[in-house]
PDB file of C-alpha atoms in Angstrom:
ATOM      1  CA  MET I   3      60.225 -93.749-183.140  1.00  0.00           C
ATOM      2  CA  LYS I   4      57.617 -91.762-181.192  1.00  0.00           C
ATOM      3  CA  ILE I   5      57.648 -91.375-177.408  1.00  0.00           C
ATOM      4  CA  ALA I   6      54.845 -89.809-175.364  1.00  0.00           C
ATOM      5  CA  VAL I   7      55.575 -88.549-171.854  1.00  0.00           C
ATOM      6  CA  CYS I   8      52.643 -87.763-169.554  1.00  0.00           C
ATOM      7  CA  VAL I   9      53.555 -84.869-167.280  1.00  0.00           C
ATOM      8  CA  LYS I  10      51.755 -83.076-164.473  1.00  0.00           C
ATOM      9  CA  GLN I  11      51.901 -79.669-162.827  1.00  0.00           C
ATOM     10  CA  ILE I  12      51.739 -79.676-159.017  1.00  0.00           C
ATOM     11  CA  LEU I  13      52.083 -77.234-156.151  1.00  0.00           C
ATOM     12  CA  ASP I  14      55.726 -76.520-155.438  1.00  0.00           C
ATOM     13  CA  PRO I  15      56.807 -79.037-152.739  1.00  0.00           C
ATOM     14  CA  GLU I  16      59.191 -76.367-151.418  1.00  0.00           C
ATOM     15  CA  LEU I  17      56.300 -74.124-150.348  1.00  0.00           C
ATOM     16  CA  PRO I  18      56.360 -73.490-146.579  1.00  0.00           C
ATOM     17  CA  PRO I  19      53.743 -75.524-144.651  1.00  0.00           C
ATOM     18  CA  SER I  20      52.045 -72.295-143.584  1.00  0.00           C
ATOM     19  CA  ALA I  21      51.208 -71.591-147.247  1.00  0.00           C
ATOM     20  CA  PHE I  22      49.382 -74.896-147.737  1.00  0.00           C
ATOM     21  CA  GLU I  23      45.602 -74.534-147.614  1.00  0.00           C
ATOM     22  CA  ILE I  24      42.682 -76.893-148.231  1.00  0.00           C
ATOM     23  CA  ASP I  25      39.405 -76.116-149.952  1.00  0.00           C
ATOM     24  CA  LYS I  26      36.988 -78.045-147.714  1.00  0.00           C
ATOM     25  CA  THR I  27      34.155 -77.722-150.234  1.00  0.00           C
ATOM     26  CA  LEU I  28      36.102 -79.287-153.113  1.00  0.00           C
ATOM     27  CA  GLN I  29      38.270 -81.474-150.832  1.00  0.00           C
ATOM     28  CA  GLN I  30      41.495 -80.491-152.591  1.00  0.00           C
ATOM     29  CA  ALA I  31      44.455 -78.200-152.078  1.00  0.00           C
ATOM     30  CA  LYS I  32      44.028 -74.531-152.913  1.00  0.00           C
ATOM     31  CA  THR I  33      46.331 -73.402-155.705  1.00  0.00           C
ATOM     32  CA  GLY I  34      45.474 -69.734-156.193  1.00  0.00           C
ATOM     33  CA  ASN I  35      48.613 -67.806-157.087  1.00  0.00           C
ATOM     34  CA  LYS I  36      50.953 -70.238-155.328  1.00  0.00           C
ATOM     35  CA  ALA I  37      53.984 -71.488-157.236  1.00  0.00           C
ATOM     36  CA  GLN I  38      53.404 -74.620-159.318  1.00  0.00           C
ATOM     37  CA  VAL I  39      56.120 -76.776-160.853  1.00  0.00           C
ATOM     38  CA  LEU I  40      56.736 -79.858-162.948  1.00  0.00           C
ATOM     39  CA  ASP I  41      56.059 -82.981-160.898  1.00  0.00           C
ATOM     40  CA  PRO I  42      59.474 -84.499-159.989  1.00  0.00           C
ATOM     41  CA  TYR I  43      58.548 -88.019-161.155  1.00  0.00           C
ATOM     42  CA  SER I  44      57.276 -86.580-164.434  1.00  0.00           C
ATOM     43  CA  GLY I  45      60.694 -84.974-164.734  1.00  0.00           C
ATOM     44  CA  ASN I  46      62.354 -88.385-164.284  1.00  0.00           C
ATOM     45  CA  ALA I  47      60.194 -89.841-167.071  1.00  0.00           C
ATOM     46  CA  LEU I  48      60.956 -86.876-169.299  1.00  0.00           C
ATOM     47  CA  GLU I  49      64.704 -87.255-168.766  1.00  0.00           C
ATOM     48  CA  LEU I  50      64.632 -90.927-169.797  1.00  0.00           C
ATOM     49  CA  ALA I  51      62.813 -89.975-172.986  1.00  0.00           C
ATOM     50  CA  LEU I  52      65.403 -87.287-173.719  1.00  0.00           C
ATOM     51  CA  GLN I  53      68.255 -89.747-173.112  1.00  0.00           C
ATOM     52  CA  LEU I  54      66.773 -92.030-175.775  1.00  0.00           C
ATOM     53  CA  LYS I  55      66.409 -89.024-178.070  1.00  0.00           C
ATOM     54  CA  ASP I  56      70.105 -88.218-177.555  1.00  0.00           C
ATOM     55  CA  LYS I  57      71.025 -91.726-178.748  1.00  0.00           C
ATOM     56  CA  ARG I  58      68.953 -91.868-181.913  1.00  0.00           C
ATOM     57  CA  PRO I  59      68.117 -89.029-184.302  1.00  0.00           C
ATOM     58  CA  ASP I  60      64.817 -90.607-185.372  1.00  0.00           C
ATOM     59  CA  VAL I  61      63.292 -90.332-181.869  1.00  0.00           C
ATOM     60  CA  LYS I  62      60.485 -87.785-181.466  1.00  0.00           C
ATOM     61  CA  VAL I  63      59.373 -86.907-177.922  1.00  0.00           C
ATOM     62  CA  THR I  64      55.895 -85.531-177.177  1.00  0.00           C
ATOM     63  CA  ALA I  65      54.954 -84.101-173.763  1.00  0.00           C
ATOM     64  CA  LEU I  66      51.288 -84.435-172.842  1.00  0.00           C
ATOM     65  CA  THR I  67      49.393 -82.912-169.923  1.00  0.00           C
ATOM     66  CA  PHE I  68      45.797 -82.587-168.742  1.00  0.00           C
ATOM     67  CA  GLY I  69      44.907 -79.512-166.714  1.00  0.00           C
ATOM     68  CA  ASN I  70      43.885 -75.857-166.666  1.00  0.00           C
ATOM     69  CA  SER I  71      45.522 -73.027-168.586  1.00  0.00           C
ATOM     70  CA  LYS I  72      48.277 -72.648-165.948  1.00  0.00           C
ATOM     71  CA  ALA I  73      49.539 -76.132-166.847  1.00  0.00           C
ATOM     72  CA  GLU I  74      50.968 -74.623-170.025  1.00  0.00           C
ATOM     73  CA  ASP I  75      53.964 -73.579-167.916  1.00  0.00           C
ATOM     74  CA  VAL I  76      55.151 -77.171-167.478  1.00  0.00           C
ATOM     75  CA  LEU I  77      54.805 -77.796-171.204  1.00  0.00           C
ATOM     76  CA  ARG I  78      56.989 -74.743-171.866  1.00  0.00           C
ATOM     77  CA  LYS I  79      59.543 -76.266-169.499  1.00  0.00           C
ATOM     78  CA  CYS I  80      59.379 -79.493-171.496  1.00  0.00           C
ATOM     79  CA  LEU I  81      59.896 -77.599-174.738  1.00  0.00           C
ATOM     80  CA  GLY I  82      62.823 -75.815-173.097  1.00  0.00           C
ATOM     81  CA  VAL I  83      64.676 -79.118-172.683  1.00  0.00           C
ATOM     82  CA  LEU I  84      64.061 -79.810-176.391  1.00  0.00           C
ATOM     83  CA  VAL I  85      60.946 -81.934-176.405  1.00  0.00           C
ATOM     84  CA  ASP I  86      59.688 -81.984-179.992  1.00  0.00           C
ATOM     85  CA  GLU I  87      55.985 -81.436-179.388  1.00  0.00           C
ATOM     86  CA  ALA I  88      53.627 -80.439-176.572  1.00  0.00           C
ATOM     87  CA  ILE I  89      49.942 -81.324-176.220  1.00  0.00           C
ATOM     88  CA  HIS I  90      47.635 -79.702-173.677  1.00  0.00           C
ATOM     89  CA  VAL I  91      44.208 -81.146-172.925  1.00  0.00           C
ATOM     90  CA  LEU I  92      42.463 -78.180-171.324  1.00  0.00           C
ATOM     91  CA  TYR I  93      40.173 -78.572-168.334  1.00  0.00           C
ATOM     92  CA  GLU I  94      39.059 -75.399-166.593  1.00  0.00           C
ATOM     93  CA  ARG I  95      36.596 -76.795-164.042  1.00  0.00           C
ATOM     94  CA  MET I  96      37.385 -76.206-160.377  1.00  0.00           C
ATOM     95  CA  LEU I  97      36.885 -79.855-159.438  1.00  0.00           C
ATOM     96  CA  VAL I  98      39.989 -81.925-160.194  1.00  0.00           C
ATOM     97  CA  PRO I  99      39.161 -85.317-161.797  1.00  0.00           C
ATOM     98  CA  ASP I 100      40.307 -88.489-160.064  1.00  0.00           C
ATOM     99  CA  SER I 101      42.967 -90.883-161.400  1.00  0.00           C
ATOM    100  CA  TYR I 102      40.536 -92.955-163.471  1.00  0.00           C
ATOM    101  CA  ALA I 103      39.041 -89.924-165.201  1.00  0.00           C
ATOM    102  CA  THR I 104      42.487 -88.438-165.834  1.00  0.00           C
ATOM    103  CA  ALA I 105      43.741 -91.707-167.333  1.00  0.00           C
ATOM    104  CA  MET I 106      40.612 -91.887-169.494  1.00  0.00           C
ATOM    105  CA  VAL I 107      41.349 -88.437-170.951  1.00  0.00           C
ATOM    106  CA  LEU I 108      45.063 -89.109-171.440  1.00  0.00           C
ATOM    107  CA  ALA I 109      44.326 -92.437-173.149  1.00  0.00           C
ATOM    108  CA  ALA I 110      41.919 -90.726-175.545  1.00  0.00           C
ATOM    109  CA  ALA I 111      44.485 -88.004-176.297  1.00  0.00           C
ATOM    110  CA  ILE I 112      47.193 -90.613-176.917  1.00  0.00           C
ATOM    111  CA  GLU I 113      44.942 -92.552-179.278  1.00  0.00           C
ATOM    112  CA  ARG I 114      44.071 -89.364-181.156  1.00  0.00           C
ATOM    113  CA  THR I 115      47.632 -88.061-181.552  1.00  0.00           C
ATOM    114  CA  GLY I 116      49.490 -91.395-181.779  1.00  0.00           C
ATOM    115  CA  PRO I 117      50.382 -94.105-182.374  1.00  0.00           C
ATOM    116  CA  TYR I 118      53.375 -94.089-180.033  1.00  0.00           C
ATOM    117  CA  ASP I 119      56.064 -96.722-179.634  1.00  0.00           C
ATOM    118  CA  LEU I 120      56.791 -95.889-176.001  1.00  0.00           C
ATOM    119  CA  ILE I 121      54.723 -94.153-173.320  1.00  0.00           C
ATOM    120  CA  LEU I 122      56.357 -92.869-170.135  1.00  0.00           C
ATOM    121  CA  CYS I 123      54.693 -91.748-166.897  1.00  0.00           C
ATOM    122  CA  GLY I 124      56.053 -90.881-163.495  1.00  0.00           C
ATOM    123  CA  ARG I 125      55.574 -93.709-160.991  1.00  0.00           C
ATOM    124  CA  GLN I 126      53.264 -91.371-159.048  1.00  0.00           C
ATOM    125  CA  ALA I 127      52.575 -87.645-158.776  1.00  0.00           C
ATOM    126  CA  GLY I 128      54.165 -85.581-156.044  1.00  0.00           C
ATOM    127  CA  ASP I 129      50.839 -84.203-154.777  1.00  0.00           C
ATOM    128  CA  TRP I 130      48.383 -87.090-154.238  1.00  0.00           C
ATOM    129  CA  ASP I 131      50.949 -89.918-154.558  1.00  0.00           C
ATOM    130  CA  ALA I 132      48.248 -92.267-155.887  1.00  0.00           C
ATOM    131  CA  GLY I 133      50.498 -94.009-158.421  1.00  0.00           C
ATOM    132  CA  LEU I 134      47.576 -95.191-160.566  1.00  0.00           C
ATOM    133  CA  ILE I 135      47.775 -93.342-163.884  1.00  0.00           C
ATOM    134  CA  GLY I 136      50.423 -95.497-165.573  1.00  0.00           C
ATOM    135  CA  SER I 137      48.753 -98.833-164.844  1.00  0.00           C
ATOM    136  CA  LEU I 138      45.318 -97.484-165.766  1.00  0.00           C
ATOM    137  CA  LEU I 139      46.683 -96.146-169.049  1.00  0.00           C
ATOM    138  CA  GLY I 140      48.247 -99.490-169.892  1.00  0.00           C
ATOM    139  CA  GLU I 141      44.912-101.222-169.318  1.00  0.00           C
ATOM    140  CA  MET I 142      42.897 -98.655-171.290  1.00  0.00           C
ATOM    141  CA  LEU I 143      45.320 -98.756-174.217  1.00  0.00           C
ATOM    142  CA  SER I 144      45.625-102.585-174.098  1.00  0.00           C
ATOM    143  CA  MET I 145      49.366-102.111-173.807  1.00  0.00           C
ATOM    144  CA  PRO I 146      51.902-104.065-171.699  1.00  0.00           C
ATOM    145  CA  SER I 147      53.276-101.979-168.843  1.00  0.00           C
ATOM    146  CA  VAL I 148      56.279-102.139-166.516  1.00  0.00           C
ATOM    147  CA  CYS I 149      56.386-100.178-163.251  1.00  0.00           C
ATOM    148  CA  PHE I 150      59.164 -98.545-161.191  1.00  0.00           C
ATOM    149  CA  VAL I 151      61.635 -98.276-164.068  1.00  0.00           C
ATOM    150  CA  SER I 152      64.909 -96.423-163.450  1.00  0.00           C
ATOM    151  CA  LYS I 153      66.760 -96.778-166.781  1.00  0.00           C
ATOM    152  CA  LEU I 154      65.967 -97.395-170.461  1.00  0.00           C
ATOM    153  CA  ASP I 155      68.085 -98.254-173.477  1.00  0.00           C
ATOM    154  CA  PHE I 156      67.598 -99.547-176.991  1.00  0.00           C
ATOM    155  CA  SER I 157      67.980-103.210-177.869  1.00  0.00           C
ATOM    156  CA  ASP I 158      68.159-104.957-181.232  1.00  0.00           C
ATOM    157  CA  HIS I 159      64.431-105.660-181.274  1.00  0.00           C
ATOM    158  CA  GLY I 160      62.900-103.181-178.863  1.00  0.00           C
ATOM    159  CA  ILE I 161      63.759-101.625-175.525  1.00  0.00           C
ATOM    160  CA  MET I 162      65.839-102.675-172.509  1.00  0.00           C
ATOM    161  CA  ILE I 163      64.202-101.859-169.188  1.00  0.00           C
ATOM    162  CA  GLU I 164      65.975-101.718-165.837  1.00  0.00           C
ATOM    163  CA  ARG I 165      64.183-101.472-162.536  1.00  0.00           C
ATOM    164  CA  TYR I 166      64.788-102.005-158.846  1.00  0.00           C
ATOM    165  CA  VAL I 167      63.307-105.092-157.173  1.00  0.00           C
ATOM    166  CA  ASP I 168      63.707-106.592-153.715  1.00  0.00           C
ATOM    167  CA  GLY I 169      67.301-107.698-153.354  1.00  0.00           C
ATOM    168  CA  GLY I 170      68.680-106.231-156.576  1.00  0.00           C
ATOM    169  CA  THR I 171      68.031-104.959-160.075  1.00  0.00           C
ATOM    170  CA  GLN I 172      65.908-106.545-162.775  1.00  0.00           C
ATOM    171  CA  VAL I 173      66.642-106.119-166.493  1.00  0.00           C
ATOM    172  CA  LEU I 174      63.847-106.797-168.978  1.00  0.00           C
ATOM    173  CA  ALA I 175      63.688-106.821-172.773  1.00  0.00           C
ATOM    174  CA  SER I 176      60.439-105.698-174.353  1.00  0.00           C
ATOM    175  CA  ASP I 177      58.977-105.255-177.781  1.00  0.00           C
ATOM    176  CA  MET I 178      57.181-102.012-178.534  1.00  0.00           C
ATOM    177  CA  PRO I 179      54.717-100.477-178.008  1.00  0.00           C
ATOM    178  CA  VAL I 180      55.097-100.584-174.240  1.00  0.00           C
ATOM    179  CA  LEU I 181      54.273 -98.299-171.314  1.00  0.00           C
ATOM    180  CA  VAL I 182      56.594 -97.763-168.354  1.00  0.00           C
ATOM    181  CA  THR I 183      56.268 -95.810-165.117  1.00  0.00           C
ATOM    182  CA  VAL I 184      59.520 -94.190-164.023  1.00  0.00           C
ATOM    183  CA  THR I 185      60.935 -93.869-160.531  1.00  0.00           C
ATOM    184  CA  ASN I 186      63.697 -91.534-159.389  1.00  0.00           C
ATOM    185  CA  ASP I 187      67.330 -92.458-159.860  1.00  0.00           C
ATOM    186  CA  GLU I 188      70.569 -90.473-159.863  1.00  0.00           C
ATOM    187  CA  THR I 189      70.784 -91.104-163.618  1.00  0.00           C
ATOM    188  CA  ASN I 190      67.394 -89.647-164.552  1.00  0.00           C
ATOM    189  CA  VAL I 191      67.330 -86.256-162.838  1.00  0.00           C
ATOM    190  CA  ILE I 192      65.780 -83.830-165.335  1.00  0.00           C
ATOM    191  CA  ARG I 193      68.425 -81.796-167.140  1.00  0.00           C
ATOM    192  CA  ILE I 194      68.737 -78.019-166.894  1.00  0.00           C
ATOM    193  CA  ALA I 195      67.564 -76.166-169.978  1.00  0.00           C
ATOM    194  CA  LYS I 196      69.839 -73.719-171.767  1.00  0.00           C
ATOM    195  CA  VAL I 197      68.764 -70.080-171.648  1.00  0.00           C
ATOM    196  CA  LYS I 198      68.428 -69.836-175.442  1.00  0.00           C
ATOM    197  CA  ASP I 199      66.246 -72.964-175.517  1.00  0.00           C
ATOM    198  CA  VAL I 200      63.995 -71.591-172.771  1.00  0.00           C
ATOM    199  CA  MET I 201      63.507 -68.404-174.784  1.00  0.00           C
ATOM    200  CA  LYS I 202      62.711 -70.384-177.929  1.00  0.00           C
ATOM    201  CA  ALA I 203      60.252 -72.568-175.992  1.00  0.00           C
ATOM    202  CA  HIS I 204      57.962 -69.598-175.378  1.00  0.00           C
ATOM    203  CA  ARG I 205      57.543 -69.154-179.141  1.00  0.00           C
ATOM    204  CA  LYS I 206      56.876 -72.798-179.968  1.00  0.00           C
ATOM    205  CA  PRO I 207      53.295 -73.919-180.698  1.00  0.00           C
ATOM    206  CA  ILE I 208      51.329 -76.109-178.290  1.00  0.00           C
ATOM    207  CA  LEU I 209      48.508 -78.309-179.539  1.00  0.00           C
ATOM    208  CA  ARG I 210      45.439 -77.588-177.400  1.00  0.00           C
ATOM    209  CA  LEU I 211      42.540 -79.998-177.172  1.00  0.00           C
ATOM    210  CA  GLU I 212      39.246 -79.973-175.276  1.00  0.00           C
ATOM    211  CA  PRO I 213      37.809 -83.120-173.686  1.00  0.00           C
ATOM    212  CA  ASN I 214      34.813 -82.936-176.034  1.00  0.00           C
ATOM    213  CA  GLN I 215      37.229 -83.143-178.984  1.00  0.00           C
ATOM    214  CA  LEU I 216      38.234 -86.510-177.591  1.00  0.00           C
ATOM    215  CA  ASP I 217      34.626 -87.741-177.391  1.00  0.00           C
ATOM    216  CA  ILE I 218      34.750 -87.427-173.600  1.00  0.00           C
ATOM    217  CA  PRO I 219      32.138 -84.921-172.335  1.00  0.00           C
ATOM    218  CA  GLU I 220      33.123 -82.998-169.211  1.00  0.00           C
ATOM    219  CA  ALA I 221      29.993 -84.351-167.506  1.00  0.00           C
ATOM    220  CA  ASP I 222      31.423 -87.865-167.785  1.00  0.00           C
ATOM    221  CA  ILE I 223      34.695 -86.761-166.172  1.00  0.00           C
ATOM    222  CA  ALA I 224      32.857 -85.113-163.269  1.00  0.00           C
ATOM    223  CA  LEU I 225      30.722 -88.226-162.798  1.00  0.00           C
ATOM    224  CA  VAL I 226      33.816 -90.407-162.402  1.00  0.00           C
ATOM    225  CA  LYS I 227      35.147 -88.003-159.786  1.00  0.00           C
ATOM    226  CA  ALA I 228      31.895 -88.305-157.855  1.00  0.00           C
ATOM    227  CA  SER I 229      32.105 -92.101-157.868  1.00  0.00           C
ATOM    228  CA  ALA I 230      35.440 -91.973-156.010  1.00  0.00           C
ATOM    229  CA  GLY I 231      34.735 -89.162-153.594  1.00  0.00           C
ATOM    230  CA  ILE I 232      37.075 -88.166-150.764  1.00  0.00           C
ATOM    231  CA  GLN I 233      35.582 -88.525-147.286  1.00  0.00           C
ATOM    232  CA  ASP I 234      37.788 -85.892-145.695  1.00  0.00           C
ATOM    233  CA  LEU I 235      40.975 -83.959-146.334  1.00  0.00           C
ATOM    234  CA  PHE I 236      42.692 -82.082-143.541  1.00  0.00           C
ATOM    235  CA  ILE I 237      46.038 -80.819-142.268  1.00  0.00           C
ATOM    236  CA  PRO I 238      47.136 -82.854-139.209  1.00  0.00           C
ATOM    237  CA  GLU I 239      47.528 -80.870-136.019  1.00  0.00           C
ATOM    238  CA  GLN I 240      50.282 -81.750-133.580  1.00  0.00           C
ATOM    239  CA  VAL I 241      49.554 -81.023-129.937  1.00  0.00           C
ATOM    240  CA  SER I 242      52.538 -80.817-127.577  1.00  0.00           C
ATOM    241  CA  ASN I 243      52.904 -79.937-123.912  1.00  0.00           C
ATOM    242  CA  CYS I 244      55.989 -78.462-122.327  1.00  0.00           C
ATOM    243  CA  GLU I 245      56.696 -78.277-118.610  1.00  0.00           C
ATOM    244  CA  ILE I 246      59.597 -76.343-117.107  1.00  0.00           C
ATOM    245  CA  ILE I 247      61.174 -78.240-114.203  1.00  0.00           C
ATOM    246  CA  GLU I 248      62.181 -75.942-111.380  1.00  0.00           C
ATOM    247  CA  GLY I 249      64.954 -76.730-108.876  1.00  0.00           C
ATOM    248  CA  GLU I 250      67.837 -75.318-106.929  1.00  0.00           C
ATOM    249  CA  ASP I 251      70.441 -77.485-108.677  1.00  0.00           C
ATOM    250  CA  PRO I 252      70.678 -80.063-111.507  1.00  0.00           C
ATOM    251  CA  GLY I 253      70.335 -82.978-109.076  1.00  0.00           C
ATOM    252  CA  GLU I 254      66.991 -81.712-107.784  1.00  0.00           C
ATOM    253  CA  LYS I 255      65.748 -81.134-111.320  1.00  0.00           C
ATOM    254  CA  VAL I 256      66.720 -84.663-112.382  1.00  0.00           C
ATOM    255  CA  GLU I 257      64.927 -86.115-109.348  1.00  0.00           C
ATOM    256  CA  LYS I 258      61.750 -84.209-110.218  1.00  0.00           C
ATOM    257  CA  LEU I 259      62.058 -85.293-113.863  1.00  0.00           C
ATOM    258  CA  LEU I 260      62.279 -88.973-112.874  1.00  0.00           C
ATOM    259  CA  VAL I 261      59.260 -88.656-110.589  1.00  0.00           C
ATOM    260  CA  GLY I 262      57.286 -87.041-113.400  1.00  0.00           C
ATOM    261  CA  LEU I 263      58.247 -89.737-115.885  1.00  0.00           C
ATOM    262  CA  LYS I 264      57.168 -92.461-113.474  1.00  0.00           C
ATOM    263  CA  GLN I 265      53.847 -90.715-112.915  1.00  0.00           C
ATOM    264  CA  GLN I 266      53.316 -90.659-116.680  1.00  0.00           C
ATOM    265  CA  LYS I 267      54.322 -94.350-116.826  1.00  0.00           C
ATOM    266  CA  LEU I 268      57.000 -93.582-119.379  1.00  0.00           C
ATOM    267  CA  PHE I 269      59.488 -95.965-117.803  1.00  0.00           C
TER     268      PHE I 269
END
């Protein structure tokens, strides 16, 4: 059984707000030398794949990402938690493709390196929060898809899928191949790699592909980005005013406060 997990590298969400910058020309966040990490929802999807691998020895897990050379770091992390194979579709342009273009590349890479019985994606990425890749992939691969999955297990004829719905939990049985997008749950927090496995991960091979090896010219990817352009991207500014209330005693200060609130029509 072959499982593909689509993972993404994002800016570390723990970065202080003062370190977050926007490139107004490209309308995207500046990365530079800032810390980048495995997207948390990608980690949830990866953990579910590893749980299935723990249950059956015939399961092979492949981690797949699309990004620049720095994205190799997240694939090394995947290999450190004992993913069997890592595939990196390289893309060194400054302009980041939109969700449709990214799904187009991932679908082509999956078709080239597959077939896969199960494809896992995070429900959304922790940077743009678009939540589109999984559903787009399912459509492009003509594969049934289930969203917001929290748990997976094997069944006699396929896979058991558990997800949260309004008012409770839904359990589905599905044949394979199938694609699922994974949400966070206390049972699918990505495991911590052992030190020896992390060291071995840096010596393991990674399959590197270019978009043109997938019959997708970079010009086509850039064109899709242009068709879904961002109007504006900015950091919200909060403006606050503070007034110190003077007075001889607390009673006088409270009286002045009430007068001020009435003047502002706040009560």
